[in-house]
Coordinates of N, CA, C and O in Angstrom, one line a residue:
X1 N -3.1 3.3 2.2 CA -3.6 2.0 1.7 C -2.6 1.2 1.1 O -2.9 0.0 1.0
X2 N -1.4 1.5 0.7 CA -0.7 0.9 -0.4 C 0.1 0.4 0.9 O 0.3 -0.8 0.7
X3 N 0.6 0.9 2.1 CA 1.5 0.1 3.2 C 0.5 -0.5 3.8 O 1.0 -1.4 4.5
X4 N -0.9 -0.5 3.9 CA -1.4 -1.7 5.0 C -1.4 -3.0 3.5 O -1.4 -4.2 3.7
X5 N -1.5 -2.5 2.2 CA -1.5 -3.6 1.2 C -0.4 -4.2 1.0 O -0.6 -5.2 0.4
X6 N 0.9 -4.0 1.1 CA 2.3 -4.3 1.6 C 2.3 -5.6 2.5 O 2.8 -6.8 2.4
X7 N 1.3 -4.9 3.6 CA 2.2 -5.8 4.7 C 0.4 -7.1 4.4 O 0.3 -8.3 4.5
X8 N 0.0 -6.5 4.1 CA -1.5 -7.9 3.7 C -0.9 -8.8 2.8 O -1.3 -10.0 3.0
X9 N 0.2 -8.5 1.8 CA 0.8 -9.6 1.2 C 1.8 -10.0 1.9 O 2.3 -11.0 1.5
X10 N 2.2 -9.6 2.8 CA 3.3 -10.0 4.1 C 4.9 -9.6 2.9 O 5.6 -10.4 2.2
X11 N 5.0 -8.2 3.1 CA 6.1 -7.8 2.3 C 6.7 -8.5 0.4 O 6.0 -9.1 -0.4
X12 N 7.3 -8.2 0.4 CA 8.4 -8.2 -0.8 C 7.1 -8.8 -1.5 O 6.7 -9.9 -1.5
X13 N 6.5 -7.8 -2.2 CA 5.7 -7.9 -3.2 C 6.4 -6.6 -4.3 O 7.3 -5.8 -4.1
X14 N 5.3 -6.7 -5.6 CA 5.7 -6.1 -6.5 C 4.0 -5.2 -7.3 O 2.9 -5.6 -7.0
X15 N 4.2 -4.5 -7.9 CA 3.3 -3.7 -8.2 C 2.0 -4.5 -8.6 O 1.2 -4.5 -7.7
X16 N 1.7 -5.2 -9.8 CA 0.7 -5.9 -10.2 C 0.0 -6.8 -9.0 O -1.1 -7.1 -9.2
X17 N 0.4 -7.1 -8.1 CA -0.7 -8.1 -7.1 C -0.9 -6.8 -6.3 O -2.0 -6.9 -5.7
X18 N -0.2 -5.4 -5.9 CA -0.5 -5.1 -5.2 C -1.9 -4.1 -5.9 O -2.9 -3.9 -5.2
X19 N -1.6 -3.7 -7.1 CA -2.9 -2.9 -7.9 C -3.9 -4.0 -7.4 O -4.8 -3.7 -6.8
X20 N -3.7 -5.1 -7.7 CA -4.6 -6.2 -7.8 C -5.4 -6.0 -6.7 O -6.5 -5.6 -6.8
X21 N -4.7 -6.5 -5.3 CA -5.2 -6.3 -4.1 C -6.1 -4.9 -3.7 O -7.1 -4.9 -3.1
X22 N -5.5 -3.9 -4.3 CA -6.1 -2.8 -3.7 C -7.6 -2.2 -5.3 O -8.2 -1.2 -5.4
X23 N -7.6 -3.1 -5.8 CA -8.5 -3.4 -6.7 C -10.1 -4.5 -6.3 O -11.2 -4.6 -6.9
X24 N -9.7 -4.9 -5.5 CA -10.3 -5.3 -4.7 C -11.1 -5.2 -3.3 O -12.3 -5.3 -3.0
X25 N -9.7 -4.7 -2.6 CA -10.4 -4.0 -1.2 C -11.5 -2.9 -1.6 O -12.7 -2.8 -1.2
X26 N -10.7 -2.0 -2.6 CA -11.9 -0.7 -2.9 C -12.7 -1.1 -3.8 O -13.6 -0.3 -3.9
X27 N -12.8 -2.0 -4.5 CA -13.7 -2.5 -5.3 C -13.8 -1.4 -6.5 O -15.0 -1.4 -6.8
X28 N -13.3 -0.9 -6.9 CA -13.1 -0.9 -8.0 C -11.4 -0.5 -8.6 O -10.4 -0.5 -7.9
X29 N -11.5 -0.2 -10.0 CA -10.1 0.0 -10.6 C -8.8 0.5 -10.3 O -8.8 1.7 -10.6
X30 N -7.6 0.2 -9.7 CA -7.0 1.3 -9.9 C -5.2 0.7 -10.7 O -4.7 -0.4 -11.0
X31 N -4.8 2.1 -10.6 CA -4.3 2.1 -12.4 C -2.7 1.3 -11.8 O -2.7 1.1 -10.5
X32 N -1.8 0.9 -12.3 CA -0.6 0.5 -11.9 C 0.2 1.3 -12.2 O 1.4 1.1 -11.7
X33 N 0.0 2.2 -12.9 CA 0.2 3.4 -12.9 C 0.6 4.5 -11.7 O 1.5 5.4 -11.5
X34 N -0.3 4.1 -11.2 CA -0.5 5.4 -9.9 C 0.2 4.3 -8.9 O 0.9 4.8 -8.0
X35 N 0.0 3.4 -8.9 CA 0.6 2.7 -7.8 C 2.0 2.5 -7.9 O 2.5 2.4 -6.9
X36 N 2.8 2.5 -9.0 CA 4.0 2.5 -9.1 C 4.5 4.0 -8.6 O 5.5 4.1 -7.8
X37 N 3.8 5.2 -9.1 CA 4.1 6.9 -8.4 C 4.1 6.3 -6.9 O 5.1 6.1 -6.2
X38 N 2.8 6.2 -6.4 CA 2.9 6.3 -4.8 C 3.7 5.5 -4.3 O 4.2 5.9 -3.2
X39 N 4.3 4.4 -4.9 CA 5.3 3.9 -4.3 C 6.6 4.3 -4.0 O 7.2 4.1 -2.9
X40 N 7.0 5.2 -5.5 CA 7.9 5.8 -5.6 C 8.2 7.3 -4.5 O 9.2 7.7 -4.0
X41 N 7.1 7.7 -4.4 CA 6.9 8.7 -3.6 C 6.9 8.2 -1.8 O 7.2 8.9 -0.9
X42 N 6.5 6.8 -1.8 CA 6.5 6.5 -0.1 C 8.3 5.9 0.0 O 8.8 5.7 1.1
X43 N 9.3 5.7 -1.3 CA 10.2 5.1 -0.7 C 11.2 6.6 -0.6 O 12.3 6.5 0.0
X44 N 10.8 7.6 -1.1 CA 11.5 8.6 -1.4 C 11.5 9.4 0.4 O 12.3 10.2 0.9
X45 N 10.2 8.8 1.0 CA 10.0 9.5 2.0 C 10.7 8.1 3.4 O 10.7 8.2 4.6
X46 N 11.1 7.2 2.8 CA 11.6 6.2 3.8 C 10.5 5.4 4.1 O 10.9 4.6 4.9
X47 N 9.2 5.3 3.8 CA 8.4 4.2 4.3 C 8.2 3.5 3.9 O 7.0 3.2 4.2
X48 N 8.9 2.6 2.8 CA 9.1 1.3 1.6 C 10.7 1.6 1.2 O 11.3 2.6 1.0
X49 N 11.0 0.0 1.2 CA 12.0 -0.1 0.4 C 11.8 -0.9 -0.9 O 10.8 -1.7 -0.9
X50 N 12.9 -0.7 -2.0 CA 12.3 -2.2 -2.7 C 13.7 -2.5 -3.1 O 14.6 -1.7 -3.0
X51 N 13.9 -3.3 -3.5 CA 15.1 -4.8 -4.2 C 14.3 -4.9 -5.8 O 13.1 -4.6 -6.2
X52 N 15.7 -5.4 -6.2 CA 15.0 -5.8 -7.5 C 15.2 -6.9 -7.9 O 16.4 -7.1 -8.0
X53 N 14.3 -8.0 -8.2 CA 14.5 -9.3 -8.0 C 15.5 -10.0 -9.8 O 15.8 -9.4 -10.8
X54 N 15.6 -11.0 -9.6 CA 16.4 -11.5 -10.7 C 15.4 -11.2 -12.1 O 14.2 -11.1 -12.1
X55 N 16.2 -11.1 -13.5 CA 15.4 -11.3 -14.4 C 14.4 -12.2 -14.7 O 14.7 -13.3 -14.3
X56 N 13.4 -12.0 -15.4 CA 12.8 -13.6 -16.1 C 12.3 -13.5 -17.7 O 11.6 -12.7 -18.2
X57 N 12.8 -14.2 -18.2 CA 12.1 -14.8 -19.5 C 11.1 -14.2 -19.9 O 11.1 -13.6 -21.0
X58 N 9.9 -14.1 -18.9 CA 8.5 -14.0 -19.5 C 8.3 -12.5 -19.3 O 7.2 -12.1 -19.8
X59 N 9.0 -11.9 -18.8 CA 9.1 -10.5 -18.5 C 9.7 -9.4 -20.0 O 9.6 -8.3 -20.5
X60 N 10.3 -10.4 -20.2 CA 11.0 -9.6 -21.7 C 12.6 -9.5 -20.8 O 13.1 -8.4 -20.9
X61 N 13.4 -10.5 -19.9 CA 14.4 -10.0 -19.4 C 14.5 -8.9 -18.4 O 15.4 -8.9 -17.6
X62 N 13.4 -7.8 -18.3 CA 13.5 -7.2 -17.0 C 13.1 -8.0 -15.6 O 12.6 -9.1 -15.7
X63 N 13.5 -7.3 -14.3 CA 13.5 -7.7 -13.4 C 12.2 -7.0 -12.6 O 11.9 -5.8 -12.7
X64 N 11.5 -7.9 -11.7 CA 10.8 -7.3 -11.1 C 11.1 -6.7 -9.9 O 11.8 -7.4 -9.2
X65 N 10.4 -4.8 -8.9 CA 10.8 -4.5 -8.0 C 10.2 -4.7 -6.8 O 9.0 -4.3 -6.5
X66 N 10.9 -5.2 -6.2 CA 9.5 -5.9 -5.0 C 10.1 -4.9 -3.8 O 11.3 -4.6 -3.6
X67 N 9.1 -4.5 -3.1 CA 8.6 -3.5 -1.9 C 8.3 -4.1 -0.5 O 7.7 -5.2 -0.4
X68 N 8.7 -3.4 0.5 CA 8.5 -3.8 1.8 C 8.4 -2.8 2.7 O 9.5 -2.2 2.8
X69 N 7.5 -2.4 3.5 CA 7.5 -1.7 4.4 C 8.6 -1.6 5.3 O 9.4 -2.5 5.5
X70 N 8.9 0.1 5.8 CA 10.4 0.1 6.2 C 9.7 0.0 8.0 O 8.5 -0.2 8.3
X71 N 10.6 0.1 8.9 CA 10.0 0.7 10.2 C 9.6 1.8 10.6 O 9.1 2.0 11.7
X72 N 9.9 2.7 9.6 CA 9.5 4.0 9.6 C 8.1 4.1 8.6 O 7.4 5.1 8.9
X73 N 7.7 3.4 7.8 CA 6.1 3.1 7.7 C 5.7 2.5 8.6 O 4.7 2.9 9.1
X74 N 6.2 1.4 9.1 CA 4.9 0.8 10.3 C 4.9 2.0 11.3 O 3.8 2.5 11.5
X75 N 6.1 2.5 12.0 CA 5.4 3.5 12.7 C 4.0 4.7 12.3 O 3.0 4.9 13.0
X76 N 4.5 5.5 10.6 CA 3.8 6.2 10.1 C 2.0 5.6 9.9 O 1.1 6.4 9.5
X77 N 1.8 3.9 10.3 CA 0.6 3.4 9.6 C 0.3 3.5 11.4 O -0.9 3.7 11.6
X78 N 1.1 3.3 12.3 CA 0.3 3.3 13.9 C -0.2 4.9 14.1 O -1.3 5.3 14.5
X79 N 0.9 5.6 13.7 CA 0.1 7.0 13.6 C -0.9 7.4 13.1 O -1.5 8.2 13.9
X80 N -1.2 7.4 12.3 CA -2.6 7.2 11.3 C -3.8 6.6 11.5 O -5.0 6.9 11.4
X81 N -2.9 5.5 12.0 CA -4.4 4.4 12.9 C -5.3 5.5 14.4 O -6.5 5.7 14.7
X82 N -4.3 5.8 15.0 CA -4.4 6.5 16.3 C -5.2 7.6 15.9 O -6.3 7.6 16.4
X83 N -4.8 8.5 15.0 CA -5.1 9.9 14.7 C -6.5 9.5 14.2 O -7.5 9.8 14.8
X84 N -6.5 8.7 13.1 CA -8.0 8.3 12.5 C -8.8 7.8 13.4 O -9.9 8.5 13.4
X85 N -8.8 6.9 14.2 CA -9.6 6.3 15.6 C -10.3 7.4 16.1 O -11.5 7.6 16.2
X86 N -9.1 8.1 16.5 CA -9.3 9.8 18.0 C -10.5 10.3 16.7 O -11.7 10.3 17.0
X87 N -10.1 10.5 15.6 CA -11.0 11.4 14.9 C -12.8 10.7 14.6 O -13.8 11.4 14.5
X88 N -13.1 8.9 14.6 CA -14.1 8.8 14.6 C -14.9 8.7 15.7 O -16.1 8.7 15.8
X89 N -13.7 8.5 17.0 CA -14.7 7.9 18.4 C -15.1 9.9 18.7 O -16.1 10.1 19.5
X90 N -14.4 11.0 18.1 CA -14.7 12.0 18.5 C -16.1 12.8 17.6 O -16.6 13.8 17.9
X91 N -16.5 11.7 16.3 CA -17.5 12.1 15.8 C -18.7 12.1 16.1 O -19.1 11.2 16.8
X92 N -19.8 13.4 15.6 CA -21.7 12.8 16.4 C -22.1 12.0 15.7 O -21.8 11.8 14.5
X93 N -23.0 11.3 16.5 CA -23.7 10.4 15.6 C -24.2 10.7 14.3 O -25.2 11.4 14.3
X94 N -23.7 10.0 12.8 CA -23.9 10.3 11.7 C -25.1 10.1 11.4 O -25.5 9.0 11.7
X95 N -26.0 11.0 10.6 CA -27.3 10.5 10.1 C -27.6 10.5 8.6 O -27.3 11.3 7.8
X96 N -28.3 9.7 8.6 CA -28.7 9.3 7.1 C -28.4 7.8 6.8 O -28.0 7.0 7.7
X97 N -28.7 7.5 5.3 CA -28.3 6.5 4.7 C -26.9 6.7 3.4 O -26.5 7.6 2.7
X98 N -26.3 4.9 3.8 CA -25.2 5.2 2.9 C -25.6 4.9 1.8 O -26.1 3.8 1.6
X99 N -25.5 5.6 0.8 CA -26.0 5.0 -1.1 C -25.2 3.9 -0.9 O -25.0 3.1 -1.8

């Protein structure tokens, strides 16, 4: 979720719009916290890089780190798409209601 929310801001974003965004899609909370880990965790694995942008004033002087999907996430997000597809078009018809 955090690389299709990457590229939904069309790269070189930074943590806060992306909690934001994905605070939204799923409708409800999630921590910036945890989004800063997964991030760290997807660039560790090569599928984000980030830059660190110039300082600012309003920051307290720190700089912010902005993220972009590498080519080795977009390939990892076509795999995923593929594997997840195969797995619903191979599902029976689900029954019931969604709460």
């Amino acid at each position: 979720m955090i690389l299709l929310a990457i590229m939904r801001l069309e790269n070189d974003t930074y943590g806060v719009p992306l909690a934001r965004e994905l605070s939204e899609v799923r409708g409800r909370s999630v921590s910036l916290g945890s989004v800063y880990a997964a991030l760290d965790r997807l660039e560790l694995k090569g599928l984000v890089k980030s830059t660190m942008g110039e300082s600012t004033p309003e920051r307290g002087g720190r700089a912010k780190r902005y993220f972009a999907v590498t080519a080795d996430g977009i390939r990892a997000l076509h795999e995923t798409r593929q594997v997840l597809s195969g797995l619903w078009r191979s599902l029976p018809p689900i029954k019931g209601e969604i709460a």
